[in-house]
Amino acid sequence: MSETSIALNRFGLGGRSGNDPGPDPRQWLLGQLGRFEVRPKAAGSLAPSGQIVGELSTYQLTLLDLQRVEREKPPSPPSSEMSAKPSVSKDADSNYSQNAGNDPVNLHRRNGRLQARTHYGLAVTARTATAVTGNAPFVERLTHFWANHFAVSADKLEVLALGGSLEFEAIRPHVLGKFRDMLFAVEQHPAMLLYLDQAQSVGANSEMAQRAPHGVKLGLNENLAREILELHTLGVRTGYTQSDVTEFARALTGWTVTGLSVGRGGAFGSGTDQPKGFFFSTFLHEPGTRTILGKSYNDFGERQATAVLEMLATHPATANHIATKLARHFAGDDPPAPLVSRLAAAFLKSDGDLPTLYRVLVNSPECWVKTPVKFKSPWEWAVSALRALDTQQILAGDTVSLFAQLGQPVWRPGSPAGWDDVASAWVGPDAIMRRVEAAQRMVQRQGGQMDARARAVELFPGALSEPTRRTIAAAGNPTEALALMLVTPEFMRR
């Protein structure tokens, strides 16, 4: 691979007309740090998380009211026909089931799910359009990297609606800032608080626990504390204990979401005068001093957990964890130890300044080896294919279904660990066939007006193998040639 091809494909998201790194690919990459759009045009119409939280709060309060009304309804007297239980045709059974599914509670749930899916689809489309048409593909790749590092999975209604806003509100504004600032923005974002059930975590000795009616089950939730330590900062097997997790969870009590907390809006903060989003409630907070990683943190309410996060944001283990993941993403599945060491040292010296780490990556020889070092994930492959075809219009339904069919639905990894960043997670006959089928659909929509032979040279300057040239040239027609180009070894790897 030439350095130009590496800049386009390993650091960037694949070539596109007009993307010419010029004589100095490294400077082309670093220049993108100054032209990255925090709020891209494609995201201009997305609803902010505060608005979505307000919709969810209204949805949940209405659901509670509907369920109460249903519970209080007097039982319907059985009719003589029902008592006799005569034989019923299949059509009648079908109509009965349909009517049962149309009761107010189910209809409300169905409408809520539809509204959440609409927010999700629009956000996926905005993300894809920005990646495909943006003029800072290196920084866009970094944005996707951090969104996967701080992963949520849109498997429940609240996160389905809010998952995209986490990336646009907590990741993009801080991708060129300090790790500390991104960490705080993520952990206080409604999507993360709701995904990891932090909004319903209650201290055992909190005021709320003391006032709770008899029989109401409230308790501590350790999910957010555990994932911050294990995934977001220190990393696994870095010396913290279960006691540290529990103590950190106690410090985090009170970090919640207005209107979507304990009791789904009924506990506190559901009034219209409250801003919709992160909210600290002393009512839920566990009082007392916490000891975490050998250090004591006095009870200062919200500042208790804040102090712990400040410590974690600049911890040496955090520096090594972040350095390892960045090195793996840009230099291979087995990250080179010298690169990891340089990145970790730069992290600590710069107080977690992320552009400093990006400059280390761009200036490290380990990231510029001539042979491909990574197998593209479905997201990477699809975005690079759409860029290669100079796609202009991104449709919501098309993008959501495309990534689902390829096996990597956006913001839905199924785990807070995010999607795996190694080849073994994506290489397989079935996965390859999905890409072949997707490539055929893409080029048919494009219309086959592009010369695949010339385009391949532009996409992989100085890196196109002779077998690939011959394969593309031997295609029966322009459409077939383009489809073949999208599944060549050069296109599958970076």
Coordinates of C-alpha atoms in Angstrom, one line a residue, residues 115-294:
Q115 CA -41.8 7.4 17.7
A116 CA -38.5 5.9 19.1
R117 CA -37.8 4.1 15.8
T118 CA -38.3 7.4 13.9
H119 CA -35.7 9.2 16.1
Y120 CA -33.3 6.2 15.6
G121 CA -33.8 6.0 11.8
L122 CA -33.2 9.8 11.4
A123 CA -30.0 9.6 13.6
V124 CA -28.6 6.6 11.7
T125 CA -29.2 8.4 8.4
A126 CA -27.5 11.6 9.7
R127 CA -24.5 9.6 10.9
T128 CA -24.2 7.7 7.6
A129 CA -24.7 10.8 5.4
T130 CA -22.0 12.6 7.4
A131 CA -19.6 9.7 7.1
V132 CA -20.2 9.4 3.4
T133 CA -20.1 13.0 2.4
G134 CA -18.0 14.7 5.1
N135 CA -14.7 16.4 4.3
A136 CA -12.9 15.2 7.5
P137 CA -13.1 11.4 7.2
F138 CA -10.2 10.8 9.6
V139 CA -12.0 12.6 12.4
E140 CA -15.3 10.9 11.5
R141 CA -13.5 7.6 11.9
L142 CA -12.3 8.8 15.4
T143 CA -15.9 9.8 16.2
H144 CA -17.1 6.2 15.4
F145 CA -14.2 4.8 17.4
W146 CA -15.2 6.8 20.5
A147 CA -18.9 6.0 20.1
N148 CA -18.0 2.3 20.1
H149 CA -15.7 2.8 23.2
F150 CA -18.6 4.4 25.0
A151 CA -21.2 2.0 23.6
V152 CA -24.9 1.9 24.3
S153 CA -27.2 -0.6 22.7
A154 CA -30.6 0.5 21.4
D155 CA -32.4 -2.6 22.6
K156 CA -35.0 -0.9 24.8
L157 CA -37.3 2.0 23.9
E158 CA -35.5 4.8 25.8
V159 CA -32.1 4.0 24.2
L160 CA -33.6 3.4 20.8
A161 CA -34.8 7.0 20.9
L162 CA -31.7 8.5 22.5
G163 CA -28.8 6.4 21.2
G164 CA -28.0 8.7 18.3
S165 CA -28.0 11.8 20.5
L166 CA -25.3 10.4 22.7
E167 CA -22.9 10.4 19.7
F168 CA -24.0 13.8 18.4
E169 CA -24.1 15.5 21.8
A170 CA -21.4 13.8 23.9
I171 CA -18.9 12.4 21.5
R172 CA -18.7 14.8 18.5
P173 CA -18.3 18.0 20.6
H174 CA -15.3 16.4 22.5
V175 CA -13.6 14.3 19.9
L176 CA -11.0 17.1 19.5
G177 CA -10.9 18.0 23.2
K178 CA -9.9 16.3 26.5
F179 CA -10.8 12.7 27.3
R180 CA -12.0 14.0 30.7
D181 CA -14.6 16.2 29.1
M182 CA -15.9 13.4 26.8
L183 CA -16.0 11.0 29.8
F184 CA -18.2 13.4 31.8
A185 CA -20.4 14.2 28.8
V186 CA -21.0 10.5 28.2
E187 CA -21.6 9.4 31.8
Q188 CA -24.1 12.2 32.3
H189 CA -26.0 11.7 29.0
P190 CA -29.5 10.4 29.4
A191 CA -28.8 7.5 26.9
M192 CA -26.0 6.1 29.1
L193 CA -27.8 6.7 32.4
L194 CA -30.9 4.9 31.1
Y195 CA -29.1 2.2 29.2
L196 CA -27.2 1.1 32.3
D197 CA -30.1 1.6 34.7
Q198 CA -28.4 4.3 36.7
A199 CA -31.5 6.5 36.6
Q200 CA -33.2 4.0 39.0
S201 CA -30.3 3.4 41.4
V202 CA -31.2 4.3 45.0
G203 CA -28.9 4.4 48.0
A204 CA -30.0 2.1 50.8
N205 CA -29.8 4.9 53.4
S206 CA -31.0 7.7 51.1
E207 CA -33.9 9.9 51.9
M208 CA -36.0 8.1 49.3
A209 CA -35.2 4.7 50.7
Q210 CA -36.2 5.8 54.1
R211 CA -39.6 7.2 52.9
A212 CA -40.4 4.4 50.5
P213 CA -43.8 2.7 51.2
H214 CA -43.7 -0.7 52.7
G215 CA -43.2 -3.4 50.0
V216 CA -41.7 -1.0 47.4
K217 CA -38.4 -2.5 46.2
L218 CA -35.6 0.1 45.7
G219 CA -32.0 -0.7 45.5
L220 CA -28.4 0.1 44.3
N221 CA -27.6 -0.6 40.7
E222 CA -23.9 -1.2 39.9
N223 CA -24.1 -1.3 36.1
L224 CA -22.7 2.2 35.3
A225 CA -20.0 2.0 38.0
R226 CA -18.8 -1.3 36.7
E227 CA -18.7 -0.3 33.0
I228 CA -17.0 3.0 33.8
L229 CA -14.2 1.1 35.5
E230 CA -14.1 -2.0 33.2
L231 CA -14.8 -0.5 29.8
H232 CA -14.6 3.3 29.8
T233 CA -11.5 4.0 31.9
L234 CA -9.2 1.6 33.7
G235 CA -9.9 -1.6 31.7
V236 CA -10.3 -5.2 33.0
R237 CA -7.9 -6.7 35.5
T238 CA -6.3 -3.4 36.5
G239 CA -6.5 -3.8 40.2
Y240 CA -10.0 -2.6 41.2
T241 CA -12.1 -4.9 43.3
Q242 CA -15.8 -5.7 43.7
S243 CA -15.8 -3.4 46.7
D244 CA -14.5 -0.6 44.5
V245 CA -17.4 -1.2 42.1
T246 CA -20.0 -1.1 44.9
E247 CA -18.5 2.0 46.6
F248 CA -18.4 3.8 43.2
A249 CA -22.0 2.8 42.6
R250 CA -23.0 4.3 46.0
A251 CA -21.1 7.5 45.0
L252 CA -23.0 7.6 41.7
T253 CA -26.5 7.4 43.4
G254 CA -28.4 10.5 42.6
W255 CA -27.1 10.7 39.0
T256 CA -30.4 10.3 37.2
V257 CA -32.6 11.7 34.4
T258 CA -35.4 14.3 35.0
G259 CA -38.8 12.7 34.6
L260 CA -37.4 9.2 33.9
S261 CA -36.1 8.2 37.3
V262 CA -37.4 6.0 40.0
G263 CA -41.1 5.3 39.5
R264 CA -40.9 6.5 35.9
G265 CA -41.4 10.1 36.7
G266 CA -43.3 9.7 39.9
A267 CA -40.5 10.2 42.4
F268 CA -39.2 13.7 41.6
G269 CA -38.3 16.1 38.9
S270 CA -41.2 15.4 36.6
G271 CA -42.4 19.0 36.6
T272 CA -42.3 21.1 33.5
D273 CA -40.0 23.6 35.1
Q274 CA -37.1 21.1 35.2
P275 CA -34.7 20.9 32.3
K276 CA -35.0 17.5 30.6
G277 CA -31.8 15.5 30.9
F278 CA -29.2 14.8 33.5
F279 CA -30.2 15.7 37.1
F280 CA -28.6 15.1 40.4
S281 CA -31.0 14.2 43.2
T282 CA -30.0 14.4 46.8
F283 CA -33.2 12.4 47.5
L284 CA -31.6 9.3 45.9
H285 CA -28.0 9.8 47.0
E286 CA -26.3 7.4 49.5
P287 CA -24.7 9.6 52.3
G288 CA -21.3 8.8 53.7
T289 CA -17.6 8.6 52.8
R290 CA -16.6 6.3 50.0
T291 CA -13.3 4.5 49.6
I292 CA -12.3 3.7 46.0
L293 CA -8.9 2.4 44.9
G294 CA -7.6 3.2 48.3

